[in-house]
Amino acid sequence: KTASDTAEGLNQARITALPATFSGTLPCADCPGIDLHLNLLADGVFLLRETYQDRDGGPFFDIGRYLRSSDGREIILYGGREAPKRFERVGPDELRLLDRDGQRIESELNYSLLREPEFRALEPRLLLRGKYRYLADAGIFRECLTGLEMPVATEADNRALEEAYLAAREEPGEEMIVSLEGQLAQRMPMEGPSPVRTLVPERFIGVWPEQSCS
């Protein structure tokens, strides 16, 4: 192998060592900067937090799926908030934001996110839509965009979610589309030694028996 082949092999190995957290402060047209925290999970799912410095509101969260380009140069985030975000892989520990056409942004400003030494979980608050089922006194939610499946915490607006589902279902354990505002939080499970991603249903919106994720 040549030196370049070895370097590329290490590059591929590091980017696939997932989950991983990338963070940095990107330029902002009307604020000092935008702090980004990007988590890439091993199953092709991303979670993103954007915080606009010195501006009211936020932080803003997004979740979705990411794809690598065929040549491995780009990572493209397909979320629910806006147009896809495109990043160029620059070595094993750096992602650089590209424009919407996948071209480099010609600027002396910093458009890079750097990989952190340790993965840092996010607990985003989002408007969510997904398949919900309730069986054996436990609720399970599967988010439509990502396919993430998680237990539902028995707190906040969970009672309204359960009652609406039970009134609309025809068969026990039937999956049904629901929409809600919720937080993806790390909580201890009923069984197991470590926290798991759990949906806290902060505001139930509705149940849609005739709809599907597609």
PDB file of C-alpha atoms in Angstrom:
ATOM      1  CA  LYS A   1       0.000   0.000   0.000  1.00  0.00           C
ATOM      2  CA  THR A   2       1.086   3.563  -0.648  1.00  0.00           C
ATOM      3  CA  ALA A   3       1.140   6.227   2.070  1.00  0.00           C
ATOM      4  CA  SER A   4      -1.980   7.833   0.580  1.00  0.00           C
ATOM      5  CA  ASP A   5      -3.815   4.479   0.625  1.00  0.00           C
ATOM      6  CA  THR A   6      -2.927   4.016   4.294  1.00  0.00           C
ATOM      7  CA  ALA A   7      -4.021   7.543   5.166  1.00  0.00           C
ATOM      8  CA  GLU A   8      -7.362   7.063   3.413  1.00  0.00           C
ATOM      9  CA  GLY A   9      -7.864   3.777   5.234  1.00  0.00           C
ATOM     10  CA  LEU A  10      -7.357   5.502   8.586  1.00  0.00           C
ATOM     11  CA  ASN A  11      -9.676   8.284   7.457  1.00  0.00           C
ATOM     12  CA  GLN A  12     -12.463   5.801   6.669  1.00  0.00           C
ATOM     13  CA  ALA A  13     -11.883   3.946   9.934  1.00  0.00           C
ATOM     14  CA  ARG A  14     -12.252   7.066  12.073  1.00  0.00           C
ATOM     15  CA  ILE A  15     -15.411   8.383  10.394  1.00  0.00           C
ATOM     16  CA  THR A  16     -17.101   5.032  10.872  1.00  0.00           C
ATOM     17  CA  ALA A  17     -16.188   4.915  14.575  1.00  0.00           C
ATOM     18  CA  LEU A  18     -19.685   5.963  15.532  1.00  0.00           C
ATOM     19  CA  PRO A  19     -21.483   7.471  17.344  1.00  0.00           C
ATOM     20  CA  ALA A  20     -19.515  10.701  17.056  1.00  0.00           C
ATOM     21  CA  THR A  21     -19.971  14.335  18.050  1.00  0.00           C
ATOM     22  CA  PHE A  22     -18.799  17.208  15.817  1.00  0.00           C
ATOM     23  CA  SER A  23     -19.051  20.807  17.011  1.00  0.00           C
ATOM     24  CA  GLY A  24     -18.005  24.328  16.083  1.00  0.00           C
ATOM     25  CA  THR A  25     -19.117  27.920  15.588  1.00  0.00           C
ATOM     26  CA  LEU A  26     -20.105  28.865  12.049  1.00  0.00           C
ATOM     27  CA  PRO A  27     -20.493  32.375  10.576  1.00  0.00           C
ATOM     28  CA  CYS A  28     -23.811  34.210  10.994  1.00  0.00           C
ATOM     29  CA  ALA A  29     -25.031  37.145   8.882  1.00  0.00           C
ATOM     30  CA  ASP A  30     -26.703  39.013  11.748  1.00  0.00           C
ATOM     31  CA  CYS A  31     -25.242  37.538  14.947  1.00  0.00           C
ATOM     32  CA  PRO A  32     -21.749  36.771  16.324  1.00  0.00           C
ATOM     33  CA  GLY A  33     -21.946  33.094  15.316  1.00  0.00           C
ATOM     34  CA  ILE A  34     -23.990  29.902  15.213  1.00  0.00           C
ATOM     35  CA  ASP A  35     -22.918  27.155  17.616  1.00  0.00           C
ATOM     36  CA  LEU A  36     -23.514  23.706  16.093  1.00  0.00           C
ATOM     37  CA  HIS A  37     -23.528  20.361  17.883  1.00  0.00           C
ATOM     38  CA  LEU A  38     -23.901  17.448  15.444  1.00  0.00           C
ATOM     39  CA  ASN A  39     -24.243  13.828  16.505  1.00  0.00           C
ATOM     40  CA  LEU A  40     -23.832  11.098  13.898  1.00  0.00           C
ATOM     41  CA  LEU A  41     -25.211   7.743  15.052  1.00  0.00           C
ATOM     42  CA  ALA A  42     -24.153   4.355  13.752  1.00  0.00           C
ATOM     43  CA  ASP A  43     -27.538   3.615  12.162  1.00  0.00           C
ATOM     44  CA  GLY A  44     -27.479   6.552   9.739  1.00  0.00           C
ATOM     45  CA  VAL A  45     -29.377   8.920  12.041  1.00  0.00           C
ATOM     46  CA  PHE A  46     -28.218  12.409  13.002  1.00  0.00           C
ATOM     47  CA  LEU A  47     -29.255  14.824  15.749  1.00  0.00           C
ATOM     48  CA  LEU A  48     -28.409  18.514  15.423  1.00  0.00           C
ATOM     49  CA  ARG A  49     -28.548  21.510  17.766  1.00  0.00           C
ATOM     50  CA  GLU A  50     -28.099  25.077  16.448  1.00  0.00           C
ATOM     51  CA  THR A  51     -27.730  28.005  18.865  1.00  0.00           C
ATOM     52  CA  TYR A  52     -27.622  31.577  17.531  1.00  0.00           C
ATOM     53  CA  GLN A  53     -25.377  33.680  19.756  1.00  0.00           C
ATOM     54  CA  ASP A  54     -26.854  36.871  21.284  1.00  0.00           C
ATOM     55  CA  ARG A  55     -30.286  36.125  19.843  1.00  0.00           C
ATOM     56  CA  ASP A  56     -33.538  35.312  21.608  1.00  0.00           C
ATOM     57  CA  GLY A  57     -35.159  31.945  20.994  1.00  0.00           C
ATOM     58  CA  GLY A  58     -33.631  28.582  20.443  1.00  0.00           C
ATOM     59  CA  PRO A  59     -31.727  26.443  20.584  1.00  0.00           C
ATOM     60  CA  PHE A  60     -33.139  24.840  17.436  1.00  0.00           C
ATOM     61  CA  PHE A  61     -33.061  21.061  17.040  1.00  0.00           C
ATOM     62  CA  ASP A  62     -33.364  18.772  14.062  1.00  0.00           C
ATOM     63  CA  ILE A  63     -33.210  15.032  13.504  1.00  0.00           C
ATOM     64  CA  GLY A  64     -33.079  13.002  10.326  1.00  0.00           C
ATOM     65  CA  ARG A  65     -30.937  10.665   8.288  1.00  0.00           C
ATOM     66  CA  TYR A  66     -27.517  11.271   6.757  1.00  0.00           C
ATOM     67  CA  LEU A  67     -26.014   9.773   3.616  1.00  0.00           C
ATOM     68  CA  ARG A  68     -22.463   9.580   2.361  1.00  0.00           C
ATOM     69  CA  SER A  69     -21.763  10.444  -1.258  1.00  0.00           C
ATOM     70  CA  SER A  70     -20.559   7.594  -3.479  1.00  0.00           C
ATOM     71  CA  ASP A  71     -16.976   8.866  -3.345  1.00  0.00           C
ATOM     72  CA  GLY A  72     -17.096   9.319   0.435  1.00  0.00           C
ATOM     73  CA  ARG A  73     -16.296  13.030   0.139  1.00  0.00           C
ATOM     74  CA  GLU A  74     -19.619  14.367   1.399  1.00  0.00           C
ATOM     75  CA  ILE A  75     -21.977  13.733   4.259  1.00  0.00           C
ATOM     76  CA  ILE A  76     -25.492  15.046   3.567  1.00  0.00           C
ATOM     77  CA  LEU A  77     -28.032  15.645   6.356  1.00  0.00           C
ATOM     78  CA  TYR A  78     -31.692  15.145   5.442  1.00  0.00           C
ATOM     79  CA  GLY A  79     -33.714  16.569   8.318  1.00  0.00           C
ATOM     80  CA  GLY A  80     -37.157  17.985   8.870  1.00  0.00           C
ATOM     81  CA  ARG A  81     -36.467  21.687   9.379  1.00  0.00           C
ATOM     82  CA  GLU A  82     -34.957  22.963   6.123  1.00  0.00           C
ATOM     83  CA  ALA A  83     -33.000  22.077   2.990  1.00  0.00           C
ATOM     84  CA  PRO A  84     -30.349  19.335   3.353  1.00  0.00           C
ATOM     85  CA  LYS A  85     -27.039  20.385   4.873  1.00  0.00           C
ATOM     86  CA  ARG A  86     -23.914  19.221   3.057  1.00  0.00           C
ATOM     87  CA  PHE A  87     -20.502  18.756   4.648  1.00  0.00           C
ATOM     88  CA  GLU A  88     -17.136  17.834   3.150  1.00  0.00           C
ATOM     89  CA  ARG A  89     -14.986  15.360   5.039  1.00  0.00           C
ATOM     90  CA  VAL A  90     -11.619  17.023   5.673  1.00  0.00           C
ATOM     91  CA  GLY A  91      -9.466  14.367   7.314  1.00  0.00           C
ATOM     92  CA  PRO A  92     -10.809  12.008   9.975  1.00  0.00           C
ATOM     93  CA  ASP A  93     -11.819  14.656  12.511  1.00  0.00           C
ATOM     94  CA  GLU A  94     -13.212  17.587  10.501  1.00  0.00           C
ATOM     95  CA  LEU A  95     -16.400  18.330   8.569  1.00  0.00           C
ATOM     96  CA  ARG A  96     -16.597  21.545   6.506  1.00  0.00           C
ATOM     97  CA  LEU A  97     -19.952  23.062   5.540  1.00  0.00           C
ATOM     98  CA  LEU A  98     -20.586  23.265   1.785  1.00  0.00           C
ATOM     99  CA  ASP A  99     -23.146  25.358  -0.067  1.00  0.00           C
ATOM    100  CA  ARG A 100     -26.468  23.877  -1.161  1.00  0.00           C
ATOM    101  CA  ASP A 101     -24.956  22.678  -4.441  1.00  0.00           C
ATOM    102  CA  GLY A 102     -22.171  20.817  -2.663  1.00  0.00           C
ATOM    103  CA  GLN A 103     -19.515  23.399  -3.570  1.00  0.00           C
ATOM    104  CA  ARG A 104     -16.905  24.814  -1.220  1.00  0.00           C
ATOM    105  CA  ILE A 105     -17.721  28.194   0.310  1.00  0.00           C
ATOM    106  CA  GLU A 106     -14.972  30.576  -0.761  1.00  0.00           C
ATOM    107  CA  SER A 107     -14.305  32.518   2.422  1.00  0.00           C
ATOM    108  CA  GLU A 108     -11.626  33.099   5.034  1.00  0.00           C
ATOM    109  CA  LEU A 109     -14.252  32.524   7.737  1.00  0.00           C
ATOM    110  CA  ASN A 110     -14.425  29.225   9.607  1.00  0.00           C
ATOM    111  CA  TYR A 111     -17.008  26.745   8.300  1.00  0.00           C
ATOM    112  CA  SER A 112     -15.630  23.652  10.058  1.00  0.00           C
ATOM    113  CA  LEU A 113     -16.954  21.314  12.727  1.00  0.00           C
ATOM    114  CA  LEU A 114     -14.336  19.324  14.645  1.00  0.00           C
ATOM    115  CA  ARG A 115     -14.778  15.899  16.148  1.00  0.00           C
ATOM    116  CA  GLU A 116     -14.850  15.870  19.932  1.00  0.00           C
ATOM    117  CA  PRO A 117     -12.791  13.318  21.885  1.00  0.00           C
ATOM    118  CA  GLU A 118     -15.927  11.832  23.465  1.00  0.00           C
ATOM    119  CA  PHE A 119     -19.488  11.444  22.225  1.00  0.00           C
ATOM    120  CA  ARG A 120     -21.938  13.871  23.893  1.00  0.00           C
ATOM    121  CA  ALA A 121     -25.607  12.891  23.757  1.00  0.00           C
ATOM    122  CA  LEU A 122     -28.267  15.458  22.864  1.00  0.00           C
ATOM    123  CA  GLU A 123     -31.746  15.688  24.393  1.00  0.00           C
ATOM    124  CA  PRO A 124     -33.615  17.614  21.671  1.00  0.00           C
ATOM    125  CA  ARG A 125     -37.115  19.078  21.952  1.00  0.00           C
ATOM    126  CA  LEU A 126     -38.990  18.613  18.668  1.00  0.00           C
ATOM    127  CA  LEU A 127     -42.277  18.451  16.861  1.00  0.00           C
ATOM    128  CA  LEU A 128     -42.531  14.716  16.198  1.00  0.00           C
ATOM    129  CA  ARG A 129     -44.634  12.417  14.043  1.00  0.00           C
ATOM    130  CA  GLY A 130     -44.443   8.662  14.233  1.00  0.00           C
ATOM    131  CA  LYS A 131     -46.040   5.294  14.887  1.00  0.00           C
ATOM    132  CA  TYR A 132     -47.238   4.687  18.433  1.00  0.00           C
ATOM    133  CA  ARG A 133     -48.399   1.478  20.032  1.00  0.00           C
ATOM    134  CA  TYR A 134     -49.457   0.629  23.566  1.00  0.00           C
ATOM    135  CA  LEU A 135     -49.305  -2.905  24.885  1.00  0.00           C
ATOM    136  CA  ALA A 136     -48.693  -4.504  28.289  1.00  0.00           C
ATOM    137  CA  ASP A 137     -48.897  -1.121  30.050  1.00  0.00           C
ATOM    138  CA  ALA A 138     -46.078   0.348  27.967  1.00  0.00           C
ATOM    139  CA  GLY A 139     -46.011   2.801  25.088  1.00  0.00           C
ATOM    140  CA  ILE A 140     -43.519   2.580  22.206  1.00  0.00           C
ATOM    141  CA  PHE A 141     -42.934   5.357  19.638  1.00  0.00           C
ATOM    142  CA  ARG A 142     -41.192   4.944  16.248  1.00  0.00           C
ATOM    143  CA  GLU A 143     -40.314   8.291  14.632  1.00  0.00           C
ATOM    144  CA  CYS A 144     -41.224   8.455  10.933  1.00  0.00           C
ATOM    145  CA  LEU A 145     -38.239  10.327   9.504  1.00  0.00           C
ATOM    146  CA  THR A 146     -35.469   8.339  11.192  1.00  0.00           C
ATOM    147  CA  GLY A 147     -37.079   5.041  12.237  1.00  0.00           C
ATOM    148  CA  LEU A 148     -35.799   5.593  15.789  1.00  0.00           C
ATOM    149  CA  GLU A 149     -37.838   3.470  18.196  1.00  0.00           C
ATOM    150  CA  MET A 150     -38.015   4.339  21.871  1.00  0.00           C
ATOM    151  CA  PRO A 151     -40.112   3.799  24.998  1.00  0.00           C
ATOM    152  CA  VAL A 152     -42.524   6.552  26.042  1.00  0.00           C
ATOM    153  CA  ALA A 153     -42.168   8.016  29.528  1.00  0.00           C
ATOM    154  CA  THR A 154     -45.284   7.916  31.715  1.00  0.00           C
ATOM    155  CA  GLU A 155     -45.187  11.643  32.485  1.00  0.00           C
ATOM    156  CA  ALA A 156     -46.091  15.063  31.077  1.00  0.00           C
ATOM    157  CA  ASP A 157     -48.896  14.645  28.487  1.00  0.00           C
ATOM    158  CA  ASN A 158     -48.646  10.850  28.315  1.00  0.00           C
ATOM    159  CA  ARG A 159     -52.161  10.292  29.686  1.00  0.00           C
ATOM    160  CA  ALA A 160     -53.732  12.253  26.808  1.00  0.00           C
ATOM    161  CA  LEU A 161     -51.635  10.270  24.303  1.00  0.00           C
ATOM    162  CA  GLU A 162     -52.648   6.912  25.796  1.00  0.00           C
ATOM    163  CA  GLU A 163     -56.351   7.791  26.029  1.00  0.00           C
ATOM    164  CA  ALA A 164     -56.557   9.053  22.437  1.00  0.00           C
ATOM    165  CA  TYR A 165     -54.765   5.960  21.146  1.00  0.00           C
ATOM    166  CA  LEU A 166     -56.943   3.528  23.118  1.00  0.00           C
ATOM    167  CA  ALA A 167     -60.096   5.264  21.876  1.00  0.00           C
ATOM    168  CA  ALA A 168     -58.973   5.065  18.230  1.00  0.00           C
ATOM    169  CA  ARG A 169     -57.339   1.630  17.977  1.00  0.00           C
ATOM    170  CA  GLU A 170     -59.173  -1.441  16.720  1.00  0.00           C
ATOM    171  CA  GLU A 171     -56.706  -4.154  17.788  1.00  0.00           C
ATOM    172  CA  PRO A 172     -54.426  -4.440  20.861  1.00  0.00           C
ATOM    173  CA  GLY A 173     -50.896  -3.338  20.052  1.00  0.00           C
ATOM    174  CA  GLU A 174     -51.922  -1.809  16.720  1.00  0.00           C
ATOM    175  CA  GLU A 175     -49.529   0.867  15.438  1.00  0.00           C
ATOM    176  CA  MET A 176     -51.077   4.256  14.783  1.00  0.00           C
ATOM    177  CA  ILE A 177     -49.677   7.587  13.589  1.00  0.00           C
ATOM    178  CA  VAL A 178     -49.557  10.267  16.286  1.00  0.00           C
ATOM    179  CA  SER A 179     -48.111  13.784  16.397  1.00  0.00           C
ATOM    180  CA  LEU A 180     -46.782  15.564  19.461  1.00  0.00           C
ATOM    181  CA  GLU A 181     -44.174  17.890  20.855  1.00  0.00           C
ATOM    182  CA  GLY A 182     -41.657  15.972  22.894  1.00  0.00           C
ATOM    183  CA  GLN A 183     -38.144  15.613  24.203  1.00  0.00           C
ATOM    184  CA  LEU A 184     -35.777  12.751  23.440  1.00  0.00           C
ATOM    185  CA  ALA A 185     -34.245  12.272  26.884  1.00  0.00           C
ATOM    186  CA  GLN A 186     -31.861   9.769  28.433  1.00  0.00           C
ATOM    187  CA  ARG A 187     -33.788   7.826  31.090  1.00  0.00           C
ATOM    188  CA  MET A 188     -33.198   4.645  33.042  1.00  0.00           C
ATOM    189  CA  PRO A 189     -35.249   1.733  31.645  1.00  0.00           C
ATOM    190  CA  MET A 190     -37.386  -0.623  33.711  1.00  0.00           C
ATOM    191  CA  GLU A 191     -34.663  -3.215  33.135  1.00  0.00           C
ATOM    192  CA  GLY A 192     -31.034  -2.592  32.250  1.00  0.00           C
ATOM    193  CA  PRO A 193     -27.907  -0.969  33.694  1.00  0.00           C
ATOM    194  CA  SER A 194     -27.708   2.267  31.690  1.00  0.00           C
ATOM    195  CA  PRO A 195     -29.951   5.084  30.382  1.00  0.00           C
ATOM    196  CA  VAL A 196     -31.743   4.700  27.051  1.00  0.00           C
ATOM    197  CA  ARG A 197     -33.260   7.235  24.650  1.00  0.00           C
ATOM    198  CA  THR A 198     -36.832   7.835  25.846  1.00  0.00           C
ATOM    199  CA  LEU A 199     -39.633  10.013  24.478  1.00  0.00           C
ATOM    200  CA  VAL A 200     -41.123  12.475  26.954  1.00  0.00           C
ATOM    201  CA  PRO A 201     -44.484  13.507  25.401  1.00  0.00           C
ATOM    202  CA  GLU A 202     -44.634  17.155  26.468  1.00  0.00           C
ATOM    203  CA  ARG A 203     -47.714  18.105  24.403  1.00  0.00           C
ATOM    204  CA  PHE A 204     -49.963  15.619  22.635  1.00  0.00           C
ATOM    205  CA  ILE A 205     -51.410  16.951  19.362  1.00  0.00           C
ATOM    206  CA  GLY A 206     -53.419  14.202  17.680  1.00  0.00           C
ATOM    207  CA  VAL A 207     -53.820  10.633  16.499  1.00  0.00           C
ATOM    208  CA  TRP A 208     -54.316   9.841  12.820  1.00  0.00           C
ATOM    209  CA  PRO A 209     -55.595   6.253  12.280  1.00  0.00           C
ATOM    210  CA  GLU A 210     -55.784   6.545   8.474  1.00  0.00           C
ATOM    211  CA  GLN A 211     -52.285   7.936   7.925  1.00  0.00           C
ATOM    212  CA  SER A 212     -48.898   6.252   7.532  1.00  0.00           C
ATOM    213  CA  CYS A 213     -45.294   7.384   7.751  1.00  0.00           C
ATOM    214  CA  SER A 214     -44.932   7.447   3.973  1.00  0.00           C
TER     215      SER A 214
END
